[in-house]
mmCIF file of N, CA and C in Angstrom:
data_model
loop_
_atom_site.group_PDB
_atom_site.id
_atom_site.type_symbol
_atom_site.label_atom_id
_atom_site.label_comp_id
_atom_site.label_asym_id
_atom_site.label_seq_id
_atom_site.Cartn_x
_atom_site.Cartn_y
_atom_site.Cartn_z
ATOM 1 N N UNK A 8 -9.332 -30.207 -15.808
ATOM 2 C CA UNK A 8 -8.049 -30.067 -16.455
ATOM 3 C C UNK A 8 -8.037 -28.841 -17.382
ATOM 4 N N UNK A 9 -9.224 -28.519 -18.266
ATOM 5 C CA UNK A 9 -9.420 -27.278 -18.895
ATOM 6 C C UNK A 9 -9.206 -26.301 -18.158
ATOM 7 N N UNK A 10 -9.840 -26.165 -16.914
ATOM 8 C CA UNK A 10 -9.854 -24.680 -16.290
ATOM 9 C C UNK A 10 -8.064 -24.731 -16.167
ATOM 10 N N UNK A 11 -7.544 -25.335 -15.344
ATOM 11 C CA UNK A 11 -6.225 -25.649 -15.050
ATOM 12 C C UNK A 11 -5.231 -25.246 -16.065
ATOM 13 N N UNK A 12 -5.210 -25.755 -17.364
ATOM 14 C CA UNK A 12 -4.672 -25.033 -18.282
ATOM 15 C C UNK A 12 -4.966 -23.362 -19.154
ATOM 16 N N UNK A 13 -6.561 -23.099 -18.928
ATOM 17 C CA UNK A 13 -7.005 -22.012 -18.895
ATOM 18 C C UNK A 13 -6.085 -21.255 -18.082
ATOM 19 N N UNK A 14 -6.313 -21.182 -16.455
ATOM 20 C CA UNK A 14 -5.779 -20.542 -15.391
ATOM 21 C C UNK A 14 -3.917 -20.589 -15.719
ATOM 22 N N UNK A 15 -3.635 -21.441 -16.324
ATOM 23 C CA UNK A 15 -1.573 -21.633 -16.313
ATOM 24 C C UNK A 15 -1.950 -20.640 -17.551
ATOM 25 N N UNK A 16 -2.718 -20.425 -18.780
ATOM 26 C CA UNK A 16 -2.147 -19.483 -19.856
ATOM 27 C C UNK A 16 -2.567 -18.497 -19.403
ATOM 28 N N UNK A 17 -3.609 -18.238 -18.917
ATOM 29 C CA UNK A 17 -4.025 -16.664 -18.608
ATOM 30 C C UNK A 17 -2.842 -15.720 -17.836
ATOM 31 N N UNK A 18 -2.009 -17.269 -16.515
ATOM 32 C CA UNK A 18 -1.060 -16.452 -15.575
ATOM 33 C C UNK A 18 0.282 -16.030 -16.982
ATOM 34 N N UNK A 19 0.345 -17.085 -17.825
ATOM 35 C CA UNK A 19 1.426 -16.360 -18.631
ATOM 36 C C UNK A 19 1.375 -15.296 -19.310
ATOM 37 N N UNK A 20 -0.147 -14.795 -20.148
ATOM 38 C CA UNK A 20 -0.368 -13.737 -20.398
ATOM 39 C C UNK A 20 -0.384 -12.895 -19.768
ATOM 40 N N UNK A 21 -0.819 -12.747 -18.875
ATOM 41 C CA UNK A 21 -0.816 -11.381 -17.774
ATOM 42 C C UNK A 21 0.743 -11.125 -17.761
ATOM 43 N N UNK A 22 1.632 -12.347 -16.773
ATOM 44 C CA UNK A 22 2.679 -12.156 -17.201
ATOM 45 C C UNK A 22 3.900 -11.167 -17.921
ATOM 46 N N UNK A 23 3.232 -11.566 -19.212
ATOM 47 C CA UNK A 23 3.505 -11.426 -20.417
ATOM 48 C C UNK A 23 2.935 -9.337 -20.519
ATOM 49 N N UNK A 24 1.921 -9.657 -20.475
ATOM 50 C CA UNK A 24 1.719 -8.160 -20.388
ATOM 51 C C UNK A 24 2.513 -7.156 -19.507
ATOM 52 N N UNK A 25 2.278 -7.711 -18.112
ATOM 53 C CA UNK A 25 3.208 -6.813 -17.490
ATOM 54 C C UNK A 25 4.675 -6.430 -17.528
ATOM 55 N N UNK A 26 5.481 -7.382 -18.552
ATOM 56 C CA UNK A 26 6.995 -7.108 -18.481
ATOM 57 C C UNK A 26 6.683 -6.468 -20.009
ATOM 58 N N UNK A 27 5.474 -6.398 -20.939
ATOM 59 C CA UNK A 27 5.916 -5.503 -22.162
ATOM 60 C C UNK A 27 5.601 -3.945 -21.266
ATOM 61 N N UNK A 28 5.098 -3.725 -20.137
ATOM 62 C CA UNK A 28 4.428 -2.160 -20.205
ATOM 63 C C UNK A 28 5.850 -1.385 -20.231
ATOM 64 N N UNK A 29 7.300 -2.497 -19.437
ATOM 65 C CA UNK A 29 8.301 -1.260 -19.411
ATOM 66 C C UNK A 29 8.237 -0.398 -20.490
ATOM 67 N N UNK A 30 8.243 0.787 -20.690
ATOM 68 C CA UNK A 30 8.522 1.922 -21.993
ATOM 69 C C UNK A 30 6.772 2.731 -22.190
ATOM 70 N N UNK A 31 6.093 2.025 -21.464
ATOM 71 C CA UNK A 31 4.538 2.764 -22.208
ATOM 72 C C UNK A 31 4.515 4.244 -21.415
ATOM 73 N N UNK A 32 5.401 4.355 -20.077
ATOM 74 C CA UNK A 32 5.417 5.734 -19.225
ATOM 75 C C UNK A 32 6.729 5.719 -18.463
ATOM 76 N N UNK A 33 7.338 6.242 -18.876
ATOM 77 C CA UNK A 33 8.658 6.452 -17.884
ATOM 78 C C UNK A 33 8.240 7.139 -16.810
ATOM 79 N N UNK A 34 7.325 7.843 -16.354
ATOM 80 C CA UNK A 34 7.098 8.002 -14.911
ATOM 81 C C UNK A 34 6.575 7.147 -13.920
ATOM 82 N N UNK A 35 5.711 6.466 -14.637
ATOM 83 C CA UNK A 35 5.181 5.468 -14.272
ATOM 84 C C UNK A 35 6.075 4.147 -13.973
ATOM 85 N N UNK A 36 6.921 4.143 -14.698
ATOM 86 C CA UNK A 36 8.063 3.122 -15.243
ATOM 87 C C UNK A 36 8.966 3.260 -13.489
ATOM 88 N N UNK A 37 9.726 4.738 -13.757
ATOM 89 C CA UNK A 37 10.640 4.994 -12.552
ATOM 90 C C UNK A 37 9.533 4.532 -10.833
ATOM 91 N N UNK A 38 8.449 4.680 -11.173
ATOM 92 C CA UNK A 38 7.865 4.760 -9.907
ATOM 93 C C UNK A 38 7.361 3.364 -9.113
ATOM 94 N N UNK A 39 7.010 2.668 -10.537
ATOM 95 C CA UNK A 39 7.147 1.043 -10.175
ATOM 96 C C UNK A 39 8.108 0.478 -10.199
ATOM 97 N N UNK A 40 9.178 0.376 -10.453
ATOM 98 C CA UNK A 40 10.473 -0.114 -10.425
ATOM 99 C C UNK A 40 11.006 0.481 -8.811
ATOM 100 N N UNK A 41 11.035 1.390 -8.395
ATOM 101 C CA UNK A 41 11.307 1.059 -7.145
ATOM 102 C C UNK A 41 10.307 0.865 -6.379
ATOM 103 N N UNK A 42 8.659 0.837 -6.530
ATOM 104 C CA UNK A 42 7.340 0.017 -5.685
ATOM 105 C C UNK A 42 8.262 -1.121 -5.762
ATOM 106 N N UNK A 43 8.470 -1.912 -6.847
ATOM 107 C CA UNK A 43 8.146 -3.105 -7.056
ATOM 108 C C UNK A 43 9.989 -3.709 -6.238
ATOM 109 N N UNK A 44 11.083 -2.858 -6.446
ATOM 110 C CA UNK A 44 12.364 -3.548 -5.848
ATOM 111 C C UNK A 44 12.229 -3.617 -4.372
ATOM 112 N N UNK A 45 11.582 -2.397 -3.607
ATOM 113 C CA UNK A 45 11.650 -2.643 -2.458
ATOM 114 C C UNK A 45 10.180 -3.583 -1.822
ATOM 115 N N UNK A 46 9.674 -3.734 -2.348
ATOM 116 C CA UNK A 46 8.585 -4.028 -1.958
ATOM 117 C C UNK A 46 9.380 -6.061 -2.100
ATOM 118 N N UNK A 47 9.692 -6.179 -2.768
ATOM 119 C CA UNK A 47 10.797 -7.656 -3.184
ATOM 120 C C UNK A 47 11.925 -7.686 -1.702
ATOM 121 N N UNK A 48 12.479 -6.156 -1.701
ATOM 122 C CA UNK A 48 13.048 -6.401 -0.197
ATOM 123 C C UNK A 48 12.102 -6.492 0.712
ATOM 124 N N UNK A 49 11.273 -6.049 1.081
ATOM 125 C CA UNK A 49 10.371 -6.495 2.018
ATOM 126 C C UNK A 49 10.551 -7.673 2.051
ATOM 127 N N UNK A 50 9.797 -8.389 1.197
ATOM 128 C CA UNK A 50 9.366 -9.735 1.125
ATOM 129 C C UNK A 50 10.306 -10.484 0.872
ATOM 130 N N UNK A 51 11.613 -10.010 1.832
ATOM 131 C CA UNK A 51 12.581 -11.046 2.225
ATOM 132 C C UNK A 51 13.584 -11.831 0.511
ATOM 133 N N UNK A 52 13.324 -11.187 -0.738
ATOM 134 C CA UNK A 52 13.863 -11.874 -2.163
ATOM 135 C C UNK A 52 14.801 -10.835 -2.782
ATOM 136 N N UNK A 53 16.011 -10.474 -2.208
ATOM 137 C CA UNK A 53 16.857 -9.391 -2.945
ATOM 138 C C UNK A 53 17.286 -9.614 -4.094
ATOM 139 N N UNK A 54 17.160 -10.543 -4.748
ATOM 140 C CA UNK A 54 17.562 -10.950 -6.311
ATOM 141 C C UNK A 54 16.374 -11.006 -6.649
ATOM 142 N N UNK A 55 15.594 -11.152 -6.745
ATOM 143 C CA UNK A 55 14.088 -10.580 -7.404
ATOM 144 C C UNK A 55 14.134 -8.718 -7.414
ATOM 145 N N UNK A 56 14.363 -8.080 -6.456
ATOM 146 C CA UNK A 56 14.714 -6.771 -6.337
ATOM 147 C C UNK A 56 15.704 -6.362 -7.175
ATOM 148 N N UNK A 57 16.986 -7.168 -6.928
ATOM 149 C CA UNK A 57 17.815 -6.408 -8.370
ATOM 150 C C UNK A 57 17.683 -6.931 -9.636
ATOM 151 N N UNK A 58 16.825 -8.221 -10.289
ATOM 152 C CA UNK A 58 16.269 -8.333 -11.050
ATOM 153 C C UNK A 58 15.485 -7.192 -11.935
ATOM 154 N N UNK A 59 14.210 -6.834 -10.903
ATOM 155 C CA UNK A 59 13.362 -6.009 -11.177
ATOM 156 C C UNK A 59 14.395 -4.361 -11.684
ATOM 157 N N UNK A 60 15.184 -4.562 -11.208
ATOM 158 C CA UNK A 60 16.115 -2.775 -11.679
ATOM 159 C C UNK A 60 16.626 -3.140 -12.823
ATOM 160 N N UNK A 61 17.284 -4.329 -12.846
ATOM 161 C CA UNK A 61 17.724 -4.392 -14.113
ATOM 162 C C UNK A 61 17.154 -4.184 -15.442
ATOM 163 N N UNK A 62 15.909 -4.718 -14.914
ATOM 164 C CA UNK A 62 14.857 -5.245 -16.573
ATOM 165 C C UNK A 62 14.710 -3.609 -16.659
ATOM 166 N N UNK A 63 14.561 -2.788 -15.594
ATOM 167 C CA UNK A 63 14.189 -1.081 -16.232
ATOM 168 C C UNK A 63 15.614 -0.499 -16.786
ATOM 169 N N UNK A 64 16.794 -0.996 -16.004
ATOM 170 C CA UNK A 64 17.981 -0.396 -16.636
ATOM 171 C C UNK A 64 18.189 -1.310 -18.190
ATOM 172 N N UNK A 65 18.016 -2.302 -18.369
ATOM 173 C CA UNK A 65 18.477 -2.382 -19.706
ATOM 174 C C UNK A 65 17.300 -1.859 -20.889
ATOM 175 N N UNK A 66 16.098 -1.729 -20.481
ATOM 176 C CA UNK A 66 15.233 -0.930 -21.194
ATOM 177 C C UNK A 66 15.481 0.543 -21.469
ATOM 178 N N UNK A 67 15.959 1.069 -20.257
ATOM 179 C CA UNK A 67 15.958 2.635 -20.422
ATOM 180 C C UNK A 67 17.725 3.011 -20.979
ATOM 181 N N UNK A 68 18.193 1.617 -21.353
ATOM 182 C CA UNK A 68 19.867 2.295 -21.610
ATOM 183 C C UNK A 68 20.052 2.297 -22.781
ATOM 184 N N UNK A 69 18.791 1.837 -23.439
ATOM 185 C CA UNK A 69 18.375 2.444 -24.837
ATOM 186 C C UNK A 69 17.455 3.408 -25.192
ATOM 187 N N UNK A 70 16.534 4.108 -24.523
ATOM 188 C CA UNK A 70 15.297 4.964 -24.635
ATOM 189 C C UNK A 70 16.055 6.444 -25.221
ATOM 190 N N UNK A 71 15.175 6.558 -25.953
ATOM 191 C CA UNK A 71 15.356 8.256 -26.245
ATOM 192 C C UNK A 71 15.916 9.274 -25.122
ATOM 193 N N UNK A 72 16.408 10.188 -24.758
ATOM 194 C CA UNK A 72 16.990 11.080 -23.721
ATOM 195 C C UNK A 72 16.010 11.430 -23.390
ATOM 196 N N UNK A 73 14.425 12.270 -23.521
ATOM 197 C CA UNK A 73 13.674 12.545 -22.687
ATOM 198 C C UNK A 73 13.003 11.436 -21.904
ATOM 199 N N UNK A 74 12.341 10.051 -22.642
ATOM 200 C CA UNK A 74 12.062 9.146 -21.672
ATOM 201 C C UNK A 74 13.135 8.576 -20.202
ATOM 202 N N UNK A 75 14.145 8.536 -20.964
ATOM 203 C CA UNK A 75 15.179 8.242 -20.127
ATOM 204 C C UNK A 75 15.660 9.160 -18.858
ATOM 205 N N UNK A 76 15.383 10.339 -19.036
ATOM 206 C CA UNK A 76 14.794 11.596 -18.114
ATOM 207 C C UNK A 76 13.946 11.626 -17.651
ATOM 208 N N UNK A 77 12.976 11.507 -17.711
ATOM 209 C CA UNK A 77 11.399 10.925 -17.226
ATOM 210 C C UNK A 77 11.515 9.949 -16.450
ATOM 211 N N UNK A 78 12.060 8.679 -16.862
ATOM 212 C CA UNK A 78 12.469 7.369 -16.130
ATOM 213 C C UNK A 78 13.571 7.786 -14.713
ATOM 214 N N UNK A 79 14.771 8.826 -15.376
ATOM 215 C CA UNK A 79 15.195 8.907 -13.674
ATOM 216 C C UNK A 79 14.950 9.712 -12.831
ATOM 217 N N UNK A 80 14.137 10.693 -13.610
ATOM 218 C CA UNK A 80 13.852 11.237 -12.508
ATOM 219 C C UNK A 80 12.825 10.823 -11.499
ATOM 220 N N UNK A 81 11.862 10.340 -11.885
ATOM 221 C CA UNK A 81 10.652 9.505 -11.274
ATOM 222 C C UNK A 81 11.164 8.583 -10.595
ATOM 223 N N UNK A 82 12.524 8.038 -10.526
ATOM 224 C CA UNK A 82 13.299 6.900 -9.812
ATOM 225 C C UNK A 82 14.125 7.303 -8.723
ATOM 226 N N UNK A 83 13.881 8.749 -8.769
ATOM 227 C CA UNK A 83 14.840 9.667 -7.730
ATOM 228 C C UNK A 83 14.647 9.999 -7.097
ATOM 229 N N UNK A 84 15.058 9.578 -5.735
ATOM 230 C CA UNK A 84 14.119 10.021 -3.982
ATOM 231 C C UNK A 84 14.628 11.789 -4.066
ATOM 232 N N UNK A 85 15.645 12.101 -4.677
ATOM 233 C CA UNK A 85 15.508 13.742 -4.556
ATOM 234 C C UNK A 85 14.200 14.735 -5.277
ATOM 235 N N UNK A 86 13.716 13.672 -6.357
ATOM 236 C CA UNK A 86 12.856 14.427 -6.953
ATOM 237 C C UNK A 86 11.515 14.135 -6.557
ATOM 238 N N UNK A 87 11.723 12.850 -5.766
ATOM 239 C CA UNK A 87 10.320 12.544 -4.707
ATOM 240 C C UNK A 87 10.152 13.639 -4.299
ATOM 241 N N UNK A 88 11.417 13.844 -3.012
ATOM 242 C CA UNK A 88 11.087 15.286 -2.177
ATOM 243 C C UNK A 88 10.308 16.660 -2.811
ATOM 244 N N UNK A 89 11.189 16.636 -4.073
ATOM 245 C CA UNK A 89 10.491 17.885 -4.773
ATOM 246 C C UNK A 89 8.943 17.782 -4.971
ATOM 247 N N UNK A 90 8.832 16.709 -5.553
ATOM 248 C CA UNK A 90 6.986 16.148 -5.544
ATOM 249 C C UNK A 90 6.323 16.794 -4.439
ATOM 250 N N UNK A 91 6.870 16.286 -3.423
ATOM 251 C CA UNK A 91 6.191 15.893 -2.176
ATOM 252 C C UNK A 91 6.011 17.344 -1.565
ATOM 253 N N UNK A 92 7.163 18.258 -2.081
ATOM 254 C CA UNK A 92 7.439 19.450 -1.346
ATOM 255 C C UNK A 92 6.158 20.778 -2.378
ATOM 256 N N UNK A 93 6.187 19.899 -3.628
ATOM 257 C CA UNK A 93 4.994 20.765 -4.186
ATOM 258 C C UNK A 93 3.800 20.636 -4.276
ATOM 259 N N UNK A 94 3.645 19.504 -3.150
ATOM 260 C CA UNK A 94 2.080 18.825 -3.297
ATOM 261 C C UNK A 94 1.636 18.815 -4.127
ATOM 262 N N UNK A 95 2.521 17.842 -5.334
ATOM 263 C CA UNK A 95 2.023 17.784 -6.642
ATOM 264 C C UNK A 95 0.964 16.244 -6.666
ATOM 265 N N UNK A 96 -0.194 16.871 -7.178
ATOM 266 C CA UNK A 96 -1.508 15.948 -6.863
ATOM 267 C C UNK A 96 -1.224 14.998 -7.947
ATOM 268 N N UNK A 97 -0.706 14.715 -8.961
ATOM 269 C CA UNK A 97 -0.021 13.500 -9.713
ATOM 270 C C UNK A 97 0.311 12.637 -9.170
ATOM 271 N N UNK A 98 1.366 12.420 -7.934
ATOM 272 C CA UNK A 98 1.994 12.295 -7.402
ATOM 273 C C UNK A 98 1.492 11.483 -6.149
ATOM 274 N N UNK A 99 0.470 11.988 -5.833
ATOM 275 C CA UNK A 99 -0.398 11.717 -4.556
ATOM 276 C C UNK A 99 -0.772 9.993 -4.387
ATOM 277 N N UNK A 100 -1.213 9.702 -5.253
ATOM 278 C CA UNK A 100 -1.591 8.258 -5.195
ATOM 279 C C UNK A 100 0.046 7.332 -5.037
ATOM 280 N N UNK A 101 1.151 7.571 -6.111
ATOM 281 C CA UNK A 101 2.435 6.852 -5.541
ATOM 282 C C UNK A 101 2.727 6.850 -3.755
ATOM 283 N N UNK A 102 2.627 8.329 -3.753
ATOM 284 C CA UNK A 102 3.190 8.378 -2.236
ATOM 285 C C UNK A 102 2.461 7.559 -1.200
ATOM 286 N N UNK A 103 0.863 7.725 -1.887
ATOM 287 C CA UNK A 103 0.168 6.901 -0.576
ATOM 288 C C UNK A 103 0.176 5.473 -0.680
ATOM 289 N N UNK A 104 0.718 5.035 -1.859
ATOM 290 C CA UNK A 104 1.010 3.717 -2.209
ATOM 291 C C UNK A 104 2.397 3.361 -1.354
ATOM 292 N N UNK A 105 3.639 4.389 -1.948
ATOM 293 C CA UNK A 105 4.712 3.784 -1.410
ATOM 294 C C UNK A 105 4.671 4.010 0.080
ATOM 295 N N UNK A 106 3.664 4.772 0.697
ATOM 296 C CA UNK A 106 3.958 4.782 2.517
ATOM 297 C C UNK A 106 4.399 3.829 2.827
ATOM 298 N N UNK A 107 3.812 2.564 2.822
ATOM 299 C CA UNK A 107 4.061 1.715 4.125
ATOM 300 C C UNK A 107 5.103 0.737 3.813
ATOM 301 N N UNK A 108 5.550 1.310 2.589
ATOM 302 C CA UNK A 108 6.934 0.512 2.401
ATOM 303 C C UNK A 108 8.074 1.091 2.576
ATOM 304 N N UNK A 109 7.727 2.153 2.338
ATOM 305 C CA UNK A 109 9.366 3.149 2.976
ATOM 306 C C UNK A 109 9.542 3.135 4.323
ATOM 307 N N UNK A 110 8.071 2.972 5.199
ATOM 308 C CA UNK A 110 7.604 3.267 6.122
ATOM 309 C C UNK A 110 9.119 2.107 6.897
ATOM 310 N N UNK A 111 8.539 0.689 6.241
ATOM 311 C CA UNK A 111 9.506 -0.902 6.297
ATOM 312 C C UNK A 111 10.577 -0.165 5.749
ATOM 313 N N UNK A 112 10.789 0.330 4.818
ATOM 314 C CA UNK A 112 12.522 0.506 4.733
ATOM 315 C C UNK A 112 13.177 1.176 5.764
ATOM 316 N N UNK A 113 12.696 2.432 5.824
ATOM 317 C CA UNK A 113 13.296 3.188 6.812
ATOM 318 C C UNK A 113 14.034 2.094 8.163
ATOM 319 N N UNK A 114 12.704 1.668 8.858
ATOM 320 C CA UNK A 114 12.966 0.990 10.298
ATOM 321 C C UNK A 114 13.700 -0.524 9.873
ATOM 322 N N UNK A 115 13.613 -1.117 8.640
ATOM 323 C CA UNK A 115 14.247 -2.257 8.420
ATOM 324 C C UNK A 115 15.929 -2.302 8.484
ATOM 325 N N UNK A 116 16.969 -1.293 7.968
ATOM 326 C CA UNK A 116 18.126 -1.099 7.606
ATOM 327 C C UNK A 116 17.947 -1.507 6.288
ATOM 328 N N UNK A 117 16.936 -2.498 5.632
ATOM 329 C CA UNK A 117 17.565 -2.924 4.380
ATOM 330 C C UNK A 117 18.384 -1.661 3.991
ATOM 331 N N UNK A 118 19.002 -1.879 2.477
ATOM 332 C CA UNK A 118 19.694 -1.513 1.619
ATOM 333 C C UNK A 118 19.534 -1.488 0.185
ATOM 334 N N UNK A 119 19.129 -0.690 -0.692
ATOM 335 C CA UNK A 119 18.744 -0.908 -2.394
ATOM 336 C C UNK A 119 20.296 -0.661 -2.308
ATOM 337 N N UNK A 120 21.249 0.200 -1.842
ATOM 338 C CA UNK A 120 22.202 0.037 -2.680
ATOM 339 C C UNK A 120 23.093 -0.957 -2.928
ATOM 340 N N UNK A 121 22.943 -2.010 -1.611
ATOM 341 C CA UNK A 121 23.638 -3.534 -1.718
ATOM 342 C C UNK A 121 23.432 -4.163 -2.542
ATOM 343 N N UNK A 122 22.298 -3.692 -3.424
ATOM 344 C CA UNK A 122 21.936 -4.646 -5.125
ATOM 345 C C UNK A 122 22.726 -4.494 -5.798
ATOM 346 N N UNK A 123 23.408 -5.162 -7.050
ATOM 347 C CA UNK A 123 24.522 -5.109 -7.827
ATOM 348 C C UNK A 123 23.861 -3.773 -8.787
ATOM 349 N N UNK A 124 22.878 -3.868 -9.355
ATOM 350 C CA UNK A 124 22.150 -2.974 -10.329
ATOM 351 C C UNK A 124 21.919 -1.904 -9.864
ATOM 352 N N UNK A 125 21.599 -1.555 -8.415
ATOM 353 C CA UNK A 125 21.044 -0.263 -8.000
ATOM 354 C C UNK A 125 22.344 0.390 -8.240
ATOM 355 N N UNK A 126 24.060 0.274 -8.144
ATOM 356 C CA UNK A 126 24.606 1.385 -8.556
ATOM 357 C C UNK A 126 24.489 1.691 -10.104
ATOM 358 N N UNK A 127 24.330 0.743 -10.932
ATOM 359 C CA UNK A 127 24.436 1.271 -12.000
ATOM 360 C C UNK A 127 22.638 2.077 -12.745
ATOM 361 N N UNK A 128 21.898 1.782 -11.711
ATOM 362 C CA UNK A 128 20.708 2.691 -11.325
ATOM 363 C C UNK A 128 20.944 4.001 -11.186
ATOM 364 N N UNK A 129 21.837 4.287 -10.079
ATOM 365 C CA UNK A 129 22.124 6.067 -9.805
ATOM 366 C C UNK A 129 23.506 6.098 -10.942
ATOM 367 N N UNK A 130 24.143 5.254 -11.347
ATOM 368 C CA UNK A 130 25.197 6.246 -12.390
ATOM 369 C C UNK A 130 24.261 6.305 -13.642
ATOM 370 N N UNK A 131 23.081 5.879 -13.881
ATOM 371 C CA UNK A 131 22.407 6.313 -15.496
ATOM 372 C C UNK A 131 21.837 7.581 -14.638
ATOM 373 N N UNK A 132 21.273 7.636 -13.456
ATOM 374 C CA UNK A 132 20.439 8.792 -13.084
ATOM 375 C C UNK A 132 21.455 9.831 -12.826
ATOM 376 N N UNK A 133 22.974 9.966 -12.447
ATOM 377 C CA UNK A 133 24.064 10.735 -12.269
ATOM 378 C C UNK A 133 24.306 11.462 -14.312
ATOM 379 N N UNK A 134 24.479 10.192 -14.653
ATOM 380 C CA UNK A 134 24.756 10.856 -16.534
ATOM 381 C C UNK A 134 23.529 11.630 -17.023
ATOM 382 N N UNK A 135 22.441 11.286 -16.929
ATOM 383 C CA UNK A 135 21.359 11.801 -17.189
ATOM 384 C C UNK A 135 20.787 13.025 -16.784
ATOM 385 N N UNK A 136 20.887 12.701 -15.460
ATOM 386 C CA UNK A 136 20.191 14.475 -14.314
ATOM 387 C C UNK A 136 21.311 15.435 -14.117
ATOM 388 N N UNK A 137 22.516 14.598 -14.070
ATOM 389 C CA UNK A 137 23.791 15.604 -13.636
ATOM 390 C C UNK A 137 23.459 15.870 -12.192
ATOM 391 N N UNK A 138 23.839 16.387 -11.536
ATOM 392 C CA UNK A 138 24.388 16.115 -9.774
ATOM 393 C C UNK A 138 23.227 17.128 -9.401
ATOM 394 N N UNK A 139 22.050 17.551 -9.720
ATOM 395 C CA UNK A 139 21.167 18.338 -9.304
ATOM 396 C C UNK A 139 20.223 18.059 -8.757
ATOM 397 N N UNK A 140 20.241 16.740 -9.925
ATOM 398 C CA UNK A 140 18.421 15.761 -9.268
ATOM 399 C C UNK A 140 19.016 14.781 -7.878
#
């Protein structure tokens, strides 16, 4: 029964840890937030997916203007491309992470933008980047 309650607090701490990291890296931030929404479409739970956008949009709709810049742009498949197009070695480990899920998006049809949150996802990244990123 000890371990059992051991094992239920440890899962809440961890938990617990992982929903404080939103804000410790807005690049990091933008880059798991969409690992983590589509990877939720994968696995068949689209309200877990627009869940997961939300908790970064109501975090970042308070952040300072450069985090909040940091956050969309790292959330922005245009500025993927740019990454990708500068073989920027930062960068390298996301991409080989997100392969095999874009890999599933692509051939799936899903949709991030059918989430209620993903538009208001690209209008903070539209106010923020302006029509460039």
């Amino acid at each position: 029964m000890a371990k059992f309650i051991l094992s239920v607090l440890c899962s809440l701490i961890l938990a617990s840890c992982a929903a404080n990291s939103i804000g410790e890296n807005p690049t990091v931030d933008g880059q798991e937030m969409m690992y983590r929404s589509m990877s939720a479409l994968k696995d068949g739970d689209p309200t877990k997916a627009n869940d997961i956008i939300g908790d970064y949009i109501d975090y970042y709709t308070t952040a300072d203007d450069s985090q909040k810049t940091e956050f969309c742009r790292a959330s922005s498949e245009t500025y993927w491309h740019r990454m990708m197009n500068a073989d920027n070695p930062d960068w390298t480990p996301f991409f080989e992470k997100m392969a095999p899920v874009m890999q599933w998006y692509m051939e799936s049809g899903a949709s991030l933008s059918s989430l209620p949150n993903y538009p208001l996802l690209q209008a903070m990244q539209a106010a923020t980047l302006g029509t460039d990123e």
